[in-house]
PDB file of C-alpha atoms in Angstrom:
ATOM      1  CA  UNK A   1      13.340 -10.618  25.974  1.00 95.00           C
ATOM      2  CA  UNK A   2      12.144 -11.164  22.749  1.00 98.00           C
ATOM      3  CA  UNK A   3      13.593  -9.671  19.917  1.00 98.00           C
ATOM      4  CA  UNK A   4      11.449  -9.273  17.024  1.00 99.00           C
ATOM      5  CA  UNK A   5      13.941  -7.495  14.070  1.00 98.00           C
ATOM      6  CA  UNK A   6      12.329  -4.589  12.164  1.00 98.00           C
ATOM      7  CA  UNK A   7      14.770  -3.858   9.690  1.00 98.00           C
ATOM      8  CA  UNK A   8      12.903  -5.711   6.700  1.00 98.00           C
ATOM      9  CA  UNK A   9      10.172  -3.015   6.249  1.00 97.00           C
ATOM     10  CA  UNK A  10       9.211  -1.451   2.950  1.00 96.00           C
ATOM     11  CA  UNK A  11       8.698   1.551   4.654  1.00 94.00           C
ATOM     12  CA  UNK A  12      12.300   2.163   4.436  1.00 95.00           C
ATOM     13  CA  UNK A  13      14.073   3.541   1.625  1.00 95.00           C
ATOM     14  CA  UNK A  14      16.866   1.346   0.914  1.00 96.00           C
ATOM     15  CA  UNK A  15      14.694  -1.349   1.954  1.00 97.00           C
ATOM     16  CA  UNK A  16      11.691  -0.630  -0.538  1.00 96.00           C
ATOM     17  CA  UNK A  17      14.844   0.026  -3.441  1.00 96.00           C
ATOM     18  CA  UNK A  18      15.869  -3.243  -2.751  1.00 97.00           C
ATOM     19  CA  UNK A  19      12.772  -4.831  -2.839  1.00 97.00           C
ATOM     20  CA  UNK A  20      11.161  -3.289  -5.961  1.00 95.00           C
ATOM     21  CA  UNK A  21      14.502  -4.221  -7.746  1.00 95.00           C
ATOM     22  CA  UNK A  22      15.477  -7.236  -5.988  1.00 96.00           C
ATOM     23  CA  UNK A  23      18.739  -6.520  -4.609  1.00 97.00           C
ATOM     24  CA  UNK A  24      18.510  -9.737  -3.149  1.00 98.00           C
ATOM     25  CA  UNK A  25      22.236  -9.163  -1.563  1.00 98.00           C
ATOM     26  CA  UNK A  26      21.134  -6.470   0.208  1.00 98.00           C
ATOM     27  CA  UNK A  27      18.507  -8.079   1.779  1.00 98.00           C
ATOM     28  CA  UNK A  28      20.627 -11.029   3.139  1.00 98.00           C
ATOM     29  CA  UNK A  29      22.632  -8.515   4.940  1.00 98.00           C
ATOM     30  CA  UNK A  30      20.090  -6.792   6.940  1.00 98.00           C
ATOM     31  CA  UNK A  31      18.625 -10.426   7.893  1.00 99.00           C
ATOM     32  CA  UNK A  32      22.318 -11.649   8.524  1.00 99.00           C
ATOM     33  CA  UNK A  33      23.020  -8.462  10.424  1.00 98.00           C
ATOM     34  CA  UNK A  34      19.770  -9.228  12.814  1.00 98.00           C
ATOM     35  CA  UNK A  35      20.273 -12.436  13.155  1.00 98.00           C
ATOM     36  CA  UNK A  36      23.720 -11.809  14.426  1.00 98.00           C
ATOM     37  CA  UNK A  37      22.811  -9.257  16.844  1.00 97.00           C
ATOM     38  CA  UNK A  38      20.757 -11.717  18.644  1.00 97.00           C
ATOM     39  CA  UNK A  39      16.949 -11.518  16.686  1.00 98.00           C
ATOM     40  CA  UNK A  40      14.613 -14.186  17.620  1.00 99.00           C
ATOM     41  CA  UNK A  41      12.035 -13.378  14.550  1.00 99.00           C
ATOM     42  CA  UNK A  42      12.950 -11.395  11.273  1.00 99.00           C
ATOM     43  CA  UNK A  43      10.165  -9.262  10.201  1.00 99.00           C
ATOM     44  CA  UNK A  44       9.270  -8.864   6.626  1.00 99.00           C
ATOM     45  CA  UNK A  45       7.378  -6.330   5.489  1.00 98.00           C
ATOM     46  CA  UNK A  46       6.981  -6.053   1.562  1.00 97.00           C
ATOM     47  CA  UNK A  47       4.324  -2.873   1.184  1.00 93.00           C
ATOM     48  CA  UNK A  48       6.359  -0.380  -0.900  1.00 88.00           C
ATOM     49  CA  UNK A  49       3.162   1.053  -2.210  1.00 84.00           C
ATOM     50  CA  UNK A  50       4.527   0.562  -5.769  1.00 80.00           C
ATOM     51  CA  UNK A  51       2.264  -1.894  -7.025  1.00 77.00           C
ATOM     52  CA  UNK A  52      -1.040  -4.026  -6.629  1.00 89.00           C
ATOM     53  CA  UNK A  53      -1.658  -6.892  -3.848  1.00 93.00           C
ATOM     54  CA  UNK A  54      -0.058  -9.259  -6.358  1.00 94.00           C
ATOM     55  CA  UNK A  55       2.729  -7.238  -6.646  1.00 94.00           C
ATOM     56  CA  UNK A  56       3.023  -7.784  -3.024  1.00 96.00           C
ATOM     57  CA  UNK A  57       2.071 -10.788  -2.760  1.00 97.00           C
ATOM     58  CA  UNK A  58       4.851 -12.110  -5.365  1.00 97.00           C
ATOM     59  CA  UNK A  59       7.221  -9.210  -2.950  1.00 97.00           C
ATOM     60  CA  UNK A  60       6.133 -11.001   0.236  1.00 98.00           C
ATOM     61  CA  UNK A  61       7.056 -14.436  -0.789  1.00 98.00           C
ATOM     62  CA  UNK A  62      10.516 -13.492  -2.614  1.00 98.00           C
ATOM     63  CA  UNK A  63      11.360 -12.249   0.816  1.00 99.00           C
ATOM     64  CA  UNK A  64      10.430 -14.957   2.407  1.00 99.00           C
ATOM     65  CA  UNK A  65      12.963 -16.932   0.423  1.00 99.00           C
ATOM     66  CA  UNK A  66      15.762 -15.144   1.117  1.00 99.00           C
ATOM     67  CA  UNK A  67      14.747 -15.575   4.792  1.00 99.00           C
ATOM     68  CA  UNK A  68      14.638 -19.245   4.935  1.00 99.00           C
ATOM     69  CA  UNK A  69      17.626 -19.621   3.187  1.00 98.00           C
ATOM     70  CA  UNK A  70      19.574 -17.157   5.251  1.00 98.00           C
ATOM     71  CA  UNK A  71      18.475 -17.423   8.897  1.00 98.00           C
ATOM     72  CA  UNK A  72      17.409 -20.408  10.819  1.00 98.00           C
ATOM     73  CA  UNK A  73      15.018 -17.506  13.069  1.00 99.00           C
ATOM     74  CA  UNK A  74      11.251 -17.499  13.381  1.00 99.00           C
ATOM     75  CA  UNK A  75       9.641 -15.135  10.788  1.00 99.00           C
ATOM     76  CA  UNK A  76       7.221 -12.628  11.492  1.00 99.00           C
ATOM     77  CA  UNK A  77       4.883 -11.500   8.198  1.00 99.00           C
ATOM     78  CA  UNK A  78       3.990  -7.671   8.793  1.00 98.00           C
ATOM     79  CA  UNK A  79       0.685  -7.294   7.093  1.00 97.00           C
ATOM     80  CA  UNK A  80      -2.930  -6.628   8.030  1.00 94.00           C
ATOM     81  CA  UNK A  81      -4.455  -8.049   4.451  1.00 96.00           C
ATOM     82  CA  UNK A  82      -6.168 -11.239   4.836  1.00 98.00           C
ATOM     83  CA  UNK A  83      -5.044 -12.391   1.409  1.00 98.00           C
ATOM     84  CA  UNK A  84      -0.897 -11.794   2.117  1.00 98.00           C
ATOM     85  CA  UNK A  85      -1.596 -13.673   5.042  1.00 98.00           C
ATOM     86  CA  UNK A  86      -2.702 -16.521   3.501  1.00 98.00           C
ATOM     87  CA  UNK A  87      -0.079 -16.173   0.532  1.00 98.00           C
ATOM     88  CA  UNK A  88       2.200 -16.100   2.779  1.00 98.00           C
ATOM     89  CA  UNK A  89       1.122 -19.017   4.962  1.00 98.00           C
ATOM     90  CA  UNK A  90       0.992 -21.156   2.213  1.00 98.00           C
ATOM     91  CA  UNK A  91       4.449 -20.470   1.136  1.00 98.00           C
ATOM     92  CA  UNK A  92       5.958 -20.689   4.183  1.00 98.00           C
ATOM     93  CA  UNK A  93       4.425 -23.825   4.278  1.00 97.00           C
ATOM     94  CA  UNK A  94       5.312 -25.202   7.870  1.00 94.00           C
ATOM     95  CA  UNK A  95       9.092 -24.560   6.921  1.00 97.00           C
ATOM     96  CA  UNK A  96       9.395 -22.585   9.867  1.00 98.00           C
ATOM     97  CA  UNK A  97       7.267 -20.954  13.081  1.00 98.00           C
ATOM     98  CA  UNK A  98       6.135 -17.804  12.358  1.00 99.00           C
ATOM     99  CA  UNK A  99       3.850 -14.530  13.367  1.00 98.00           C
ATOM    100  CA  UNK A 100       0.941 -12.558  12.230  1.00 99.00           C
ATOM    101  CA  UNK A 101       1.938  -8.643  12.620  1.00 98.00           C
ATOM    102  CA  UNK A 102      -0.641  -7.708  13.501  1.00 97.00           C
ATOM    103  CA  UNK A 103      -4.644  -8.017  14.225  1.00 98.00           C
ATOM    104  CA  UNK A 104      -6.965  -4.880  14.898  1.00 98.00           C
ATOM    105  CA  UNK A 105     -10.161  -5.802  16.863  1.00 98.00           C
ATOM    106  CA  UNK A 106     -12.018  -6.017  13.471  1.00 98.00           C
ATOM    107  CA  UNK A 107     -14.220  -9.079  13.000  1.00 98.00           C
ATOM    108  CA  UNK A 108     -14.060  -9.248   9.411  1.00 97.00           C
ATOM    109  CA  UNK A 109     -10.273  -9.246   9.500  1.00 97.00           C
ATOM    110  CA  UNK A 110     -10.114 -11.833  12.109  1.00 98.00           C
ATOM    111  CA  UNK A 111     -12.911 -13.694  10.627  1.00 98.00           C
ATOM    112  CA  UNK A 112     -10.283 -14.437   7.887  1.00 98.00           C
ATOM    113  CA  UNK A 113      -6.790 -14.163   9.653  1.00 98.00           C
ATOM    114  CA  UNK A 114      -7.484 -15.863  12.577  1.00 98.00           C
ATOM    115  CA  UNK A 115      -8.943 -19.328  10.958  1.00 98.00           C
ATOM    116  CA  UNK A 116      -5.164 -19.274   9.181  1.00 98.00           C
ATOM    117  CA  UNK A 117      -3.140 -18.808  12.582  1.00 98.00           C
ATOM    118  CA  UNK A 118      -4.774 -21.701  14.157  1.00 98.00           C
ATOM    119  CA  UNK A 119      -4.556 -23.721  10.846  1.00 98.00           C
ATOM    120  CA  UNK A 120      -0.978 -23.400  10.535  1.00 97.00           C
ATOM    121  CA  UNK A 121       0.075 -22.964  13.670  1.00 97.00           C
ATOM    122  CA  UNK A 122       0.655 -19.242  13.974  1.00 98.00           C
ATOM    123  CA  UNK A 123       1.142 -16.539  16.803  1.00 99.00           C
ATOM    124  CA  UNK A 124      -0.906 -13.822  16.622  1.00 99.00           C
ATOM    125  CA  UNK A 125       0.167  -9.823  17.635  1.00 99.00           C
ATOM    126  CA  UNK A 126      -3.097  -8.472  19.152  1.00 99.00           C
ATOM    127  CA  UNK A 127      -3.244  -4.654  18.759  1.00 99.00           C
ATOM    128  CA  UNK A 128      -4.878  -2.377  21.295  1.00 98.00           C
ATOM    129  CA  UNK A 129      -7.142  -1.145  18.703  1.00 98.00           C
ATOM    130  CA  UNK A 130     -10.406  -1.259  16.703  1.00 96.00           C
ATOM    131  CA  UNK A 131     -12.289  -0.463  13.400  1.00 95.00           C
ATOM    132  CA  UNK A 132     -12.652   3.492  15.050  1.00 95.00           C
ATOM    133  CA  UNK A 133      -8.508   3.336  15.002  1.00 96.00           C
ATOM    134  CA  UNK A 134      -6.538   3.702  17.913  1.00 97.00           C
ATOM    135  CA  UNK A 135      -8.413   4.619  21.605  1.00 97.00           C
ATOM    136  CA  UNK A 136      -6.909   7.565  23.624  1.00 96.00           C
ATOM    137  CA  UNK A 137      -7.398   5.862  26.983  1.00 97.00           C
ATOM    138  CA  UNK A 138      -5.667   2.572  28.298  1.00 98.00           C
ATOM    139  CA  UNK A 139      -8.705   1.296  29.071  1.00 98.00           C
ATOM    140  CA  UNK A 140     -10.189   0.579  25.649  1.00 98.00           C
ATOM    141  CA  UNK A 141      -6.807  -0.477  24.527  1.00 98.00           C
ATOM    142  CA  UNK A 142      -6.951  -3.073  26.655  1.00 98.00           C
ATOM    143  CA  UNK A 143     -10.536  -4.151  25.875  1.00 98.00           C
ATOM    144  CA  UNK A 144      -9.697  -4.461  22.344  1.00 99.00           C
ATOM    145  CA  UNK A 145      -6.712  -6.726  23.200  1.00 99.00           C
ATOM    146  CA  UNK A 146      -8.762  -8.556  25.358  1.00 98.00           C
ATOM    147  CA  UNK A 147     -11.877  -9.024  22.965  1.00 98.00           C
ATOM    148  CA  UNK A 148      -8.982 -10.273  20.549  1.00 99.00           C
ATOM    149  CA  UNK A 149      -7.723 -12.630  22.645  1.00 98.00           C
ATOM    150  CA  UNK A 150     -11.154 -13.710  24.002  1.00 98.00           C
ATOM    151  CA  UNK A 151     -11.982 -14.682  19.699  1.00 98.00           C
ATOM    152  CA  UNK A 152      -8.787 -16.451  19.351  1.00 98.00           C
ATOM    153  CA  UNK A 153      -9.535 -18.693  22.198  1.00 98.00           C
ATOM    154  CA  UNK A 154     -12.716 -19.470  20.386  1.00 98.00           C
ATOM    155  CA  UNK A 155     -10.522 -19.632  17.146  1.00 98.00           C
ATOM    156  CA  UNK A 156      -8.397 -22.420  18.533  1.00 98.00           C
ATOM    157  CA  UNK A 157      -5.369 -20.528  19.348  1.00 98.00           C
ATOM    158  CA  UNK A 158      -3.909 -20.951  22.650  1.00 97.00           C
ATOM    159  CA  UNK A 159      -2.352 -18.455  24.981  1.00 97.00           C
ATOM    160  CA  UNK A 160       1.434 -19.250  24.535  1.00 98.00           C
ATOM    161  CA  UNK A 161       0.749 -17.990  20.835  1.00 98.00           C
ATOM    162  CA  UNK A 162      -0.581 -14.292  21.340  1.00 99.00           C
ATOM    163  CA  UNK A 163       1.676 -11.064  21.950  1.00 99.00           C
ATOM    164  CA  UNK A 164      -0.387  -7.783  23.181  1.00 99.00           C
ATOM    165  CA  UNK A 165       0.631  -4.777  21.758  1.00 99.00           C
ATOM    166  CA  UNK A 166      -0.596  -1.646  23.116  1.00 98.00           C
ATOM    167  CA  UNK A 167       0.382   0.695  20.390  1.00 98.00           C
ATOM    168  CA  UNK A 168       2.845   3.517  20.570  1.00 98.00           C
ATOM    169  CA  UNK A 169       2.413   6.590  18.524  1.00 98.00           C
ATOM    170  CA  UNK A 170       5.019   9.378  18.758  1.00 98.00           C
ATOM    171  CA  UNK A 171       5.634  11.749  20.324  1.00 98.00           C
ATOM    172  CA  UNK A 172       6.307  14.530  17.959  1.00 98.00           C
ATOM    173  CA  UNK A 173       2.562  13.510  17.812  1.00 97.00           C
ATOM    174  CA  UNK A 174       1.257  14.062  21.879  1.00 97.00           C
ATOM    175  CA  UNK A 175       3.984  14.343  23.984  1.00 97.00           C
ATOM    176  CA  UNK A 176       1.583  11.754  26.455  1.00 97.00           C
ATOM    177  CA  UNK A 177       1.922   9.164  23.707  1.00 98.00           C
ATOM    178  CA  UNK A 178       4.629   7.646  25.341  1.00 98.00           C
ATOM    179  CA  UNK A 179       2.778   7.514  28.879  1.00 98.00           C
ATOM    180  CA  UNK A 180      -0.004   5.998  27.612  1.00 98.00           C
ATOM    181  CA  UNK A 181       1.371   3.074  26.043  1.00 98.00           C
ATOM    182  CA  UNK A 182       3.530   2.340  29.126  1.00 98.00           C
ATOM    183  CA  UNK A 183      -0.003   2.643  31.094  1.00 98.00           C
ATOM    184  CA  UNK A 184      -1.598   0.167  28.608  1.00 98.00           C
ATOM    185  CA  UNK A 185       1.077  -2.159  29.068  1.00 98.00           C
ATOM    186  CA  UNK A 186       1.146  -2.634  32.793  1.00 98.00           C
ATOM    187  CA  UNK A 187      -2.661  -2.779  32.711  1.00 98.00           C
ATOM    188  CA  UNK A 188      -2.501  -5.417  30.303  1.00 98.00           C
ATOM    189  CA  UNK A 189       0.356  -7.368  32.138  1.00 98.00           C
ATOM    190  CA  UNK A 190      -1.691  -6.990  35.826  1.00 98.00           C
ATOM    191  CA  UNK A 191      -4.735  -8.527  34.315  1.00 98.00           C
ATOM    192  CA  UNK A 192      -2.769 -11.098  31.897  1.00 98.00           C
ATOM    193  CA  UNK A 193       0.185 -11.847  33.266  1.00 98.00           C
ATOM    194  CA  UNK A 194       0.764 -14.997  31.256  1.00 97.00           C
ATOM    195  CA  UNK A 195       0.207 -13.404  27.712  1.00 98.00           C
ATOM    196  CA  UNK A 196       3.274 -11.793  25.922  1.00 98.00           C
ATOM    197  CA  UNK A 197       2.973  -8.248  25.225  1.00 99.00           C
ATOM    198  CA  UNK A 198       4.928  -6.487  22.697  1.00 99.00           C
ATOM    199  CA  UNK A 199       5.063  -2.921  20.886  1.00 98.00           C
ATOM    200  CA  UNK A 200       7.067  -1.286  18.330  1.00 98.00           C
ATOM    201  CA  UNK A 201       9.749   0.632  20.365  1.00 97.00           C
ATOM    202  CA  UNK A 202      11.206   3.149  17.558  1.00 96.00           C
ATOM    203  CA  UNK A 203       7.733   4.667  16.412  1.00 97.00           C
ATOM    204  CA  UNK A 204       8.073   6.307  20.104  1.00 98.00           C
ATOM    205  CA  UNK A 205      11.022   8.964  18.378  1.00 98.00           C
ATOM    206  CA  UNK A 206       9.677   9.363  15.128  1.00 97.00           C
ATOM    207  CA  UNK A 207      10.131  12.793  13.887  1.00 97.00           C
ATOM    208  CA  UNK A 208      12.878  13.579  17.158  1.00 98.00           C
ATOM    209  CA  UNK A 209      16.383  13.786  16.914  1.00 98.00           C
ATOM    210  CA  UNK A 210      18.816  11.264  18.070  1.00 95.00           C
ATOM    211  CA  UNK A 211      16.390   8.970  17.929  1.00 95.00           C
ATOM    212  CA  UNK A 212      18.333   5.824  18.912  1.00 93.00           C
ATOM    213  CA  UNK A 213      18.961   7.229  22.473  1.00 94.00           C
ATOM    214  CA  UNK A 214      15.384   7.940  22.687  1.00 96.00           C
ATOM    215  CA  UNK A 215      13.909   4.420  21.904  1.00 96.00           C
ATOM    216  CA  UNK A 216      16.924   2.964  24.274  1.00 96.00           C
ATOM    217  CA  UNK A 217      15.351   4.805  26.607  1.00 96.00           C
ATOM    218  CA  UNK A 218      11.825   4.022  26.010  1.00 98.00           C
ATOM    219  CA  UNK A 219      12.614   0.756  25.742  1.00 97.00           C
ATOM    220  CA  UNK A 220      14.161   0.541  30.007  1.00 96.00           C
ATOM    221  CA  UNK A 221      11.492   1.915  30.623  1.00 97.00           C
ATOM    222  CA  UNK A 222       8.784  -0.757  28.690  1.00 98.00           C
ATOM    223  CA  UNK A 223      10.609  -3.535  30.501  1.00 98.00           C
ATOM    224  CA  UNK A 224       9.957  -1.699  33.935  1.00 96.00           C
ATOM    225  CA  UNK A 225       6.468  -2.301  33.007  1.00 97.00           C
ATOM    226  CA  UNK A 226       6.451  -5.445  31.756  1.00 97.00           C
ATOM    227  CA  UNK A 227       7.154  -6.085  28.047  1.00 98.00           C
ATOM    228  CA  UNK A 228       8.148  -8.580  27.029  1.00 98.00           C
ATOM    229  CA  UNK A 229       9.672  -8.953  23.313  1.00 98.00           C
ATOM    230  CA  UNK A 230      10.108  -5.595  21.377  1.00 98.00           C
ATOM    231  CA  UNK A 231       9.933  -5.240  17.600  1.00 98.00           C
ATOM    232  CA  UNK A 232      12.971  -3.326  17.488  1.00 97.00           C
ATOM    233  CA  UNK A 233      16.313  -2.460  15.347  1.00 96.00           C
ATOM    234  CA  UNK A 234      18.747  -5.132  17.423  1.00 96.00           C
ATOM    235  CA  UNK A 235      21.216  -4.342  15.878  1.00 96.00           C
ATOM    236  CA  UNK A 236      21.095  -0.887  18.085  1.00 94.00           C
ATOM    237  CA  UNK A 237      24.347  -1.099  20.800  1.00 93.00           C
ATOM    238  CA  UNK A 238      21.945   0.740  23.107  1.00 94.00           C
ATOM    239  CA  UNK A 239      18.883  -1.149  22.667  1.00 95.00           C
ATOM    240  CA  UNK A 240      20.809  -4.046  23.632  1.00 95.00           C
ATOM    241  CA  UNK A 241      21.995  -2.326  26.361  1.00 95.00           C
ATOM    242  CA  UNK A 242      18.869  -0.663  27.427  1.00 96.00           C
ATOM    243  CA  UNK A 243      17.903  -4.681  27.479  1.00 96.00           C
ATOM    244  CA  UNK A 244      20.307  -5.562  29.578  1.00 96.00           C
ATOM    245  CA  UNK A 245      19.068  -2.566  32.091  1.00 96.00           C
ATOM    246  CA  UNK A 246      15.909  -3.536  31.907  1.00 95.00           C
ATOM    247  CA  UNK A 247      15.892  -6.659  33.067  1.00 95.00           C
ATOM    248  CA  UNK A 248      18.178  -6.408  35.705  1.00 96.00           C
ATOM    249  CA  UNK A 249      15.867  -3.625  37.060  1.00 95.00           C
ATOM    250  CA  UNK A 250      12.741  -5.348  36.720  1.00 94.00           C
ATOM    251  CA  UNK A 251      14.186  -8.623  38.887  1.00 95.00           C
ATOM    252  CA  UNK A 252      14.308 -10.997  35.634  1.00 93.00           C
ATOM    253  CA  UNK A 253      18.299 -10.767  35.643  1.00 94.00           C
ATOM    254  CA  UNK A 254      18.978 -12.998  38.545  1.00 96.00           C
ATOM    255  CA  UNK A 255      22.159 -12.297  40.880  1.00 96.00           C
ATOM    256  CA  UNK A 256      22.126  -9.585  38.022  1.00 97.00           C
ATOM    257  CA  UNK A 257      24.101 -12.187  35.995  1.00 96.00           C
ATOM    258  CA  UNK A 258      23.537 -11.123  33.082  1.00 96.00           C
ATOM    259  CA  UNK A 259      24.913  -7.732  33.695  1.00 96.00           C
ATOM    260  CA  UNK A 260      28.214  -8.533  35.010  1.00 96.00           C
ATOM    261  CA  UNK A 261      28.810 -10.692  31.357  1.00 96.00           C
ATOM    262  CA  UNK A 262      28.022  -8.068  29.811  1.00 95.00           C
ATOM    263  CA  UNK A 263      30.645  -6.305  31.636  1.00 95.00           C
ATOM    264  CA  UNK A 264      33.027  -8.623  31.770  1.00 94.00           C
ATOM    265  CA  UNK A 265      32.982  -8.837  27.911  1.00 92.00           C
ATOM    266  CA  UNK A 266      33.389  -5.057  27.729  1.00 92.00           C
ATOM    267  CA  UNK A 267      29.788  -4.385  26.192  1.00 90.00           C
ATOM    268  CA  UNK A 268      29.191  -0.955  29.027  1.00 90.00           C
ATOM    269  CA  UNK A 269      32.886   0.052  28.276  1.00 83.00           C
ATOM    270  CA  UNK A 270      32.647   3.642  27.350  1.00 68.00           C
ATOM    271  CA  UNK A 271      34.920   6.350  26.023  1.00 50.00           C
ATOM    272  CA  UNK A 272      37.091   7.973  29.433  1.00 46.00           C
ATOM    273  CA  UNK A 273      37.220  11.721  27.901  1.00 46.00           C
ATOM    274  CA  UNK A 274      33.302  11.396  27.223  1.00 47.00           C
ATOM    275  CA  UNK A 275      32.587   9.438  30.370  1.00 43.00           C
ATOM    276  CA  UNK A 276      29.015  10.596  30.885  1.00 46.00           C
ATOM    277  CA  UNK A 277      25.502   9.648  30.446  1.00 47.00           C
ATOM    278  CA  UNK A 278      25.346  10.023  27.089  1.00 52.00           C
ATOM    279  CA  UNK A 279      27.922   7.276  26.552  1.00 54.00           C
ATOM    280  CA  UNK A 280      25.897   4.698  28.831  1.00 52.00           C
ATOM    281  CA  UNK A 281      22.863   4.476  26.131  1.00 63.00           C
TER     282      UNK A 281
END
């Protein structure tokens, strides 16, 4: 499983604070924090909303920084403009692999972000959606990863560098929010079963309660269906957990290995007097 780490994102509070007045310590810890937890990418999103694309721009590349010189881990740049793409590429530079997050089926945004991925070497998250925003049924999710995929190929970017993401809304939203992206998943794994698919497992709980038990869940669950990396908190004892579940449910933990080191190293111990299961994630 790939571990893609979400806690960079301007959407958060502390997170926006830190970037608009560049608590650069506080940064380091959420990326050090990730990185310990077992994160394969760090991804930074610098859109706090509070300024113009140069602001950003000049945001995005600050955080960048910090990332290099804190974490040997792939990056992942969480934008959808064109232009902090190709800031960004540039100052990354080659320094170190990294990821688009994301691409819409839009052929005026791939036009321009696309060209850059294969230039510098890039992978690409393909989103199950278009310029209409996101489809109701599997079926067009699908299609618009696939008519993604199908222009990156022409692009010059190979398999081994896209992720399909079939989008997962909340359900506060439509309770069947949560169906559907599981749906879109397996579809997408039964007709490409050689591309990576990923999704972003918390925005199933936004606007629940006791949300981390909900996206440990959610996340089982995804790996049942085949995902395979998550853009997740990892730091999150019961995502990694849930990971751990998953895969030895799904037949990719073989002689359920990894389980029992996980026991043996006392990671499933739980609390006797609340021995329940709550406790387990």
């Amino acid at each position: 499983m790939i571990i893609i780490g979400e806690k960079i994102n301007a959407s958060r509070k502390s997170i926006a604070k830190a970037i608009l007045s560049h608590e650069r310590t506080a940064i380091q810890q959420q990326i050090e924090k990730q990185d310990k937890a077992g994160a394969h990418f760090i991804d930074l999103n610098a859109g706090t909303g509070a300024g113009d694309e140069k602001q950003e721009i000049e945001d995005m590349c600050w955080l960048i920084d910090i990332a290099l010189e804190t974490t040997q881990k792939k990056l992942s740049i969480d934008s959808a403009n064109p232009v902090i793409i190709r800031k960004a590429a540039e100052h990354i530079d080659n320094r170190r692999p990294w990821l688009i997050n994301s691409v819409k089926n839009d052929d005026r945004i791939l036009g321009e972000i696309l060209p850059i991925a294969a230039e510098r070497g890039a992978s690409v998250i393909a989103l199950g959606m278009d310029v209409i925003g996101v489809p109701d049924k599997k079926e067009e999710r699908a299609a618009a990863c696939r008519e993604i995929f199908q222009k990156a190929e022409k692009a010059g970017i190979s398999k081994e560098q896209i992720f399909f993401d079939p989008l997962v809304l909340p359900l506060s939203a439509n309770f069947n929010n949560g169906k559907i992206a599981l749906e879109t998943l397996r579809l997408l794994k039964e007709e490409f079963p050689d591309i990576k698919t990923t999704m972003g497992v918390s925005n199933i709980s936004y606007g629940l309660p006791k949300r981390p038990r909900i996206n440990a869940v959610f996340m089982l669950a995804a790996i049942s269906h085949g995902l395979d990396a998550a853009i997740c908190d990892p730091t999150n004892t019961r995502i990694q957990k849930a990971i751990i579940l998953g895969k030895m449910i799904s037949g990719k933990d073989k002689h359920c290995r990894g389980y029992t080191r996980a026991v043996r190293k006392g990671e499933f111990e739980t609390d006797p007097q609340k021995s329940d299961i709550k406790e387990v994630l």
